[in-house]
Amino acid sequence: MLTIKNLQAKIGDKEILKGINLKVKAGEVHAIMGPNGSGKSTLASVLSGREEYEVTGGEVDFEGKNLLELEPEERAREGIFMAFQYPVEIPGVSTINFMKTALNQIRDHRGQPPLDAVSFLQLMKEKMKLVQIDQSLLNRSLNEGFSGGEKKRNEIFQMAMLEPKLSILDETDSGLDIDALRIVANGVNALRSKNNATIVVTHYQRLLDYIVPDFVHVLYKGRIVKSGGKELALELEAKGYDWIKTEAALAE
Amino acid sequence: MSKDNQVLEEITSKEYEHGWTVNLETDEAPKGLNEDIVRFISAKKGEPEWLLEWRLKAFRAWLRMTEPTWPNVHYPAINYQDIIYYSAPKQKKTANSLDEVDPELLKTFEKLGISLTEQKRLTGVAVDAVLDSVSVATTFKEKLAEMGIIFCSFSEAVKEHPELVKKYLGSVVPMNDNYFAALNSAVFSDGSFCYIPKGVRCPMELSTYFRINAANTGQFERTLIVADEGSYVSYLEGCTAPMRDENQLHAAVVELYALKDAEIKYSTVQNWYPGDKEGKGGIYNFVTKRGLCAGDHSKISWTQVETGSAITWKYPSCILKGDYSSGEFYSVAVTNNYQQADTGTKMVHIGKHTRSRIVSKGISAGKSQNSYRGQVHVLKRAAHARNFSQCDSLLMGDQCGAHTFPYIDIENPTAKVEHEATTSKIGEDQIFYCLQRGIDEEAAVALIVNGYAKEVLNQLPMEFAVEAQKLLALTLEGSVG
Ligand SMILES: Nc1ncnc2c1ncn2[C@@H]1O[C@H](COP(=O)(O)OP(=O)(O)OP(=O)(O)O)[C@@H](O)[C@H]1O
Ligand SMILES: [Mg+2]
């Protein structure tokens, strides 16, 4: 589904991604871990097409398309979804209205007619149940005055609504209490299928107890310096990042 | 909600969409302004002597006045002798039924989406259509008359209801109130008149559509709405003009008069031609709008969506004279390219326990300048007056300006006045968030801007909220990225 080859990106004069290689197949869950500032959010931003980041080298193939050539909204319509680490507020625009606009633009891209009010409502009710989110929250201005946990849960609700092929969850677990973590994870798991894939960026092994990854990668200084199975996350939890840093230094 | 999307989908055309003209034969006054022109206009309209005298008095007052320079707008001096003060589409007298109206005229309004013909009328909305200087048709007149409601052109009101016109004309905006009001009082050509009798709730939206068509003409219309005791009316005004390279002057006066327990809701969707991207052409919109809450417990509410005009100078105000009366002002003013707007309100608290509420949302883009100017004045005898003001500015890009000039004048210590103001920018982050969900940039801007202006848009009658949303988005087309 997604093949990243030697991806390099910078912001301003600062090189952040220094050659990322990653292959994600349909049905898989990949976890990306790594110390603060290592480039995890940058990778997510580059994949979703944020303009500030300049891609200086490498290739990204998504479902046979050159992803780097697509506009951000085209990437989204092709099925890339990012749950933001810091979701923004849009005053006066309800989540419902926002989703309706997004969904219909995506449908239009696929040559489908806009969803009628009844079907939209039905879809919404179904997805609300999945992430146990209250309608009153969805009627409010998007993310405005939401608690940290509510924002994250709202991101997953949006993901459920848009049914993307590839979801990138950037620290969706941070700010969630234990119950919310379980609910969000259950939501993500319920949406898993052999046709879609998920990249989970996280600092904590705890999330991976619920969303069990097929692969765990460690990103450090703009490179994936180690990959492994889900046990790697446990090892990191126990030992921290120092040994990874040492290994990486030795390799250089 | 489906409406929202419909709106977003319809944003495709890039230019001012009402920029066409039609070839109508017109009956015009010669260029320039003097007492003879004032007499000419009055004679054309077959006015009684008292009205001519009133006009002449206004004209003489105007001669002694000077154009205000305090607004935060800049434009070359207007040559008042280079303007045509009266232009009317040539048609046989006043039309008694639509069959008598020139079909070209009907087409003009059809093009604006305003159908005056019986079958296609907006249900629930009565329309008075004013082209250049004269009212061409008023719909639903008979139906309203059954309830005692008078809704007709100003000229007709002068003929049919002289006692009402004489009593209320100039009672809220005196003929020598300010430079542009005096000019209007001297040369006003037509407009709408509306009277709601005691205890009557007007069952439909009343609306006037103003259209400037002829070149080199000024438009000076006058609207007078009187709501008698315990009555209610909701009124909407819309306007468009052709694209022309020269600037055209529009100096209107609107007077609202609310008696005891009466309520008037006045909404405007202002879409005069704003000029081109380089700032060439466009309407100079110098308008005096004021409402008098004369009776106790009366209420006047102004809602405006200002998207057009090269220059806007406009302060819909409320004089809260009756005890417990209340005034509201909800405004969205959008400026793009080289547009300049200096708009706001004045709330004058005279009666006891009077309340006012101001919600102003400015949006500036391009190289435009957008100023909010508002005054809250609590007079000595206005015990327990309350005001709440919220003035927000939204900036798009870094070449535009947003300014706020709030004036607060309190002469009674029991008054409670609150003022809040914010300035924000449409964030790259907000736009990217939308893009990431598959929403394109234009739709994203429309969504964000309409969200920002929601509190004001919510005040508009349903039938017009969609149009207003569309306009906001259109005005801001191409202003990001
Ligand atoms: N807009 C920017 N301007 C300058 N530097 C930036 C910008 N965005 C990111 N960086 C820098 O790039 C590096 C990688 O940041 P990134 O947000 O990708 O890290 P991260 O791995 O997601 O960290 P965290 O675990 O704290 O979320 C950091 O050093 C950060 O300061
Ligand atoms: Mg991060």
mmCIF file of N, CA and C in Angstrom, chain A residues 117-127:
data_model
loop_
_atom_site.group_PDB
_atom_site.id
_atom_site.type_symbol
_atom_site.label_atom_id
_atom_site.label_comp_id
_atom_site.label_asym_id
_atom_site.label_seq_id
_atom_site.Cartn_x
_atom_site.Cartn_y
_atom_site.Cartn_z
ATOM 1 N N ALA A 117 -29.300 13.473 3.745
ATOM 2 C CA ALA A 117 -29.306 13.782 5.181
ATOM 3 C C ALA A 117 -29.536 12.540 6.045
ATOM 4 N N VAL A 118 -30.446 11.694 5.610
ATOM 5 C CA VAL A 118 -30.786 10.520 6.420
ATOM 6 C C VAL A 118 -29.612 9.541 6.502
ATOM 7 N N SER A 119 -29.012 9.251 5.353
ATOM 8 C CA SER A 119 -27.884 8.311 5.346
ATOM 9 C C SER A 119 -26.710 8.878 6.138
ATOM 10 N N PHE A 120 -26.517 10.182 6.020
ATOM 11 C CA PHE A 120 -25.424 10.799 6.765
ATOM 12 C C PHE A 120 -25.638 10.626 8.262
ATOM 13 N N LEU A 121 -26.873 10.878 8.675
ATOM 14 C CA LEU A 121 -27.200 10.774 10.088
ATOM 15 C C LEU A 121 -26.997 9.352 10.589
ATOM 16 N N GLN A 122 -27.404 8.405 9.757
ATOM 17 C CA GLN A 122 -27.258 6.998 10.104
ATOM 18 C C GLN A 122 -25.784 6.637 10.300
ATOM 19 N N LEU A 123 -24.992 7.045 9.314
ATOM 20 C CA LEU A 123 -23.561 6.781 9.363
ATOM 21 C C LEU A 123 -22.956 7.380 10.622
ATOM 22 N N MET A 124 -23.384 8.607 10.906
ATOM 23 C CA MET A 124 -22.845 9.307 12.055
ATOM 24 C C MET A 124 -23.179 8.586 13.364
ATOM 25 N N LYS A 125 -24.425 8.170 13.465
ATOM 26 C CA LYS A 125 -24.872 7.471 14.682
ATOM 27 C C LYS A 125 -24.038 6.214 14.904
ATOM 28 N N GLU A 126 -23.828 5.498 13.820
ATOM 29 C CA GLU A 126 -23.080 4.237 13.888
ATOM 30 C C GLU A 126 -21.651 4.485 14.372
ATOM 31 N N LYS A 127 -21.010 5.517 13.800
ATOM 32 C CA LYS A 127 -19.623 5.793 14.157
ATOM 33 C C LYS A 127 -19.505 6.413 15.555
#
